[in-house]
Coordinates of C-alpha atoms in Angstrom, one line a residue:
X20 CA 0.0 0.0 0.0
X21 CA 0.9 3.4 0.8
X22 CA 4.6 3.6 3.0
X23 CA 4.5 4.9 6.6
X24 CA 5.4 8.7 6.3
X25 CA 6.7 10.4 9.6
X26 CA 7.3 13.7 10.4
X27 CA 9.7 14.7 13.0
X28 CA 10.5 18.6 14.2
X29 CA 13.3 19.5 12.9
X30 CA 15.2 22.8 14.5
X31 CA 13.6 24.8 17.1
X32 CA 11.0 23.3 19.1
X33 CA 9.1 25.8 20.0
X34 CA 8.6 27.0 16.6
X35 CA 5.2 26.1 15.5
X36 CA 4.2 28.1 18.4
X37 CA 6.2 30.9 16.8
X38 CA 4.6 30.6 13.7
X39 CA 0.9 30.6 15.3
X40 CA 1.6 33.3 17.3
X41 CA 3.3 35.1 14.1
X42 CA 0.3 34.2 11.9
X43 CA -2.2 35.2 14.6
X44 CA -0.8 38.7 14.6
X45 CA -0.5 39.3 10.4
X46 CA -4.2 37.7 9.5
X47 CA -5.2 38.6 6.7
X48 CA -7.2 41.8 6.8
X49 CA -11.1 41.6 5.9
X50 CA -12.4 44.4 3.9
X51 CA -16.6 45.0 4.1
X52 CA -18.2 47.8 2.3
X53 CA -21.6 48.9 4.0
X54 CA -24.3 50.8 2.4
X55 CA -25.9 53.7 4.7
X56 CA -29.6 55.1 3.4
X57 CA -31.3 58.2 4.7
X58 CA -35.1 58.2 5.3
X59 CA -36.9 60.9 6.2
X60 CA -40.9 60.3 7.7
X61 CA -43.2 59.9 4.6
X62 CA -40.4 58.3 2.7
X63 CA -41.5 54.9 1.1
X64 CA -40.0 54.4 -1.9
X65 CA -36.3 54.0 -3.1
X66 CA -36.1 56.7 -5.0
X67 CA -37.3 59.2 -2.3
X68 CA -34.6 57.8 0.1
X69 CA -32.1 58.2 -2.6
X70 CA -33.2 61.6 -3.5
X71 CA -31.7 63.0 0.1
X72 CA -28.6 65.0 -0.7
X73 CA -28.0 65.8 3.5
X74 CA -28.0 63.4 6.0
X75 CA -29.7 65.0 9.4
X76 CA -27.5 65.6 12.2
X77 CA -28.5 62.4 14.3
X78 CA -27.4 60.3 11.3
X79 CA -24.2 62.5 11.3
X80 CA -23.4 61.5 15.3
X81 CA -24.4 57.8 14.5
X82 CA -22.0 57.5 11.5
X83 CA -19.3 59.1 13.6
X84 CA -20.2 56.9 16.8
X85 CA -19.3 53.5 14.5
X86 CA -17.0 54.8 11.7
X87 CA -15.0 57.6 14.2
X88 CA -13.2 58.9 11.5
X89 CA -15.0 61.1 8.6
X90 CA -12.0 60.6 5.7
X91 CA -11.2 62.5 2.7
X92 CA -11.9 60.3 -0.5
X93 CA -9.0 62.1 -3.2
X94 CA -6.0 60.4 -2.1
X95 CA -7.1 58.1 0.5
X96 CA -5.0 55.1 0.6
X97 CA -6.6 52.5 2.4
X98 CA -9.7 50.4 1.2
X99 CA -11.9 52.7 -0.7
X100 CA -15.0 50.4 -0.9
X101 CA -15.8 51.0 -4.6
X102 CA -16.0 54.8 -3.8
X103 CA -13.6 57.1 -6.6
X104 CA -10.7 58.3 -4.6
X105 CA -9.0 59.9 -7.9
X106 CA -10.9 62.4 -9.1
X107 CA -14.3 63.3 -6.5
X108 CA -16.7 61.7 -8.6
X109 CA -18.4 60.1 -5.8
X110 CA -18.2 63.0 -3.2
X111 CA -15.5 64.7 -1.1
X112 CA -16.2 62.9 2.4
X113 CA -17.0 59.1 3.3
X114 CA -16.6 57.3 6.6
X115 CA -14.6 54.8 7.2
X116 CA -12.7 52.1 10.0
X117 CA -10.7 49.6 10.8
X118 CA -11.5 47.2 13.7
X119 CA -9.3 44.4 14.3
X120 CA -8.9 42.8 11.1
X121 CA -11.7 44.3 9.7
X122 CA -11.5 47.3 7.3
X123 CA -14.8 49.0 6.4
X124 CA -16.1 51.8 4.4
X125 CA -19.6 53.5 4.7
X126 CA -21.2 54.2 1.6
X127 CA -23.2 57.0 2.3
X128 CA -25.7 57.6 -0.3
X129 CA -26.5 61.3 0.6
X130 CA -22.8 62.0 0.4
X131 CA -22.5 60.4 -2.9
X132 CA -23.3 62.7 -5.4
X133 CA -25.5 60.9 -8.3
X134 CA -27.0 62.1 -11.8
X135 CA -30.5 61.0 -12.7
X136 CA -31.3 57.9 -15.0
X137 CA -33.5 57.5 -17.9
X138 CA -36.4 56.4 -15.1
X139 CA -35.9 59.5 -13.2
X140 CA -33.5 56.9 -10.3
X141 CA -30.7 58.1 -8.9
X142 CA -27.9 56.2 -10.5
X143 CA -24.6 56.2 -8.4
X144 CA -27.0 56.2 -5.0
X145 CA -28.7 53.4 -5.9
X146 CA -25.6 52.1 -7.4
X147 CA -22.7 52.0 -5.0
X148 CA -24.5 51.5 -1.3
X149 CA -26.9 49.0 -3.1
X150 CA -23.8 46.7 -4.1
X151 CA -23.4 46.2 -0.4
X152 CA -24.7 42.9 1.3
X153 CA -25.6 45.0 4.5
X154 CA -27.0 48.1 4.9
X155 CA -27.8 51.0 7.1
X156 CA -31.2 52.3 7.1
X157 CA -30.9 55.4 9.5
X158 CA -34.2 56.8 9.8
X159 CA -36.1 59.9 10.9
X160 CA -38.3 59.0 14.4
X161 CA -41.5 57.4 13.0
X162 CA -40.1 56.4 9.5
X163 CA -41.3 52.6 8.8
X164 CA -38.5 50.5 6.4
X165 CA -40.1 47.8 4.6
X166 CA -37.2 46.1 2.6
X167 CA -39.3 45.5 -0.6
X168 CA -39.0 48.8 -1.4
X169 CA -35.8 48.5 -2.5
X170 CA -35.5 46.8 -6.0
X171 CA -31.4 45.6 -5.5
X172 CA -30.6 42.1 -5.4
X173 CA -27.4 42.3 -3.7
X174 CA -28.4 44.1 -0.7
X175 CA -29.1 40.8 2.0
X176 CA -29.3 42.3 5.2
X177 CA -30.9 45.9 6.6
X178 CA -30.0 47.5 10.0
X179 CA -32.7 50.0 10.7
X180 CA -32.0 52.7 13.0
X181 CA -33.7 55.5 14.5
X182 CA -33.1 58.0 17.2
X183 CA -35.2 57.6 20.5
X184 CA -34.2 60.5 22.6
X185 CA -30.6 60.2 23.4
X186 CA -30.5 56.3 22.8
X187 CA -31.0 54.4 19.4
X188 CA -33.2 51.9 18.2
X189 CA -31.6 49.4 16.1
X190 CA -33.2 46.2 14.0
X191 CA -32.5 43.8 11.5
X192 CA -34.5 42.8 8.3
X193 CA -33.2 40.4 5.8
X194 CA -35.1 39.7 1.8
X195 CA -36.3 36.4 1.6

């Protein structure tokens, strides 16, 4: 059949835990775009969400409480998340952060400036935070999400949130 193969450490003893611990500390880093929506109350179609060019200041405070850092897209070096980092065509500002080894960038769709389609949609809003599998739905207090609304097929998962006095309300959807 098949000879007996044997393996015996050769060297250093210790060194397979030298290489885990090495390994441990250069994993490969994940990179995750998410997709962030605005909707104000009344707003219950896509293409009224996508039609916000200003994001209200709640949103602003959220987006800075989970991203912390509000980055400069021309010239940004690290993971850009689809967004244009040469020449501003998808806005000045984005959000974006690294935790552990995971490096993420916010697609925010009223940051993103967008021209308007043939069916009056707004193209690069619907385009670049709807190629996300998760997005933000940050909502104005009484707003009601329903994800049907949104026509996207890559879009799996949506985190609604609204302000509630100080705290926030948070909830997860997911198509069927």
């Amino acid at each position: 059949m098949y000879p007996l193969i044997r393996f015996e450490p050769v060297g250093d003893y210790k060194a397979n835990d030298k290489i885990y611990r090495f390994d441990k500390r250069n994993d490969e880093r994940q990179y995750c775009k998410i997709g962030v929506y605005y909707q104000k109350l009344g707003q219950d179609t896509e293409n009224a969400i996508l039609s916000n060019r200003f994001q209200s200041k709640y949103m602003e405070n959220f987006l800075n409480l989970i991203a912390g850092e509000k980055v400069r897209l021309k010239g940004f070096k690290n993971y850009k998340g689809d967004l244009d980092v040469k020449e501003d065509l998808h806005g000045l500002y984005s959000y974006h952060t690294i935790h552990e080894q995971h490096e993420i960038m916010f697609n925010v769709a009223p940051m993103i400036p967008s021209s308007i389609g043939i069916n009056g949609e707004y193209v690069e809003r619907k385009a670049l935070p709807g190629n996300s599998f998760v997005c933000i739905i940050f909502q104005d207090p009484g707003a009601d999400f329903k994800p049907d609304i949104m026509a996207g097929r890559v879009n799996q998962v949506y985190i609604t949130v609204q302000p509630t006095n100080i705290s926030l309300n948070i909830d997860t959807t997911a198509n069927d």
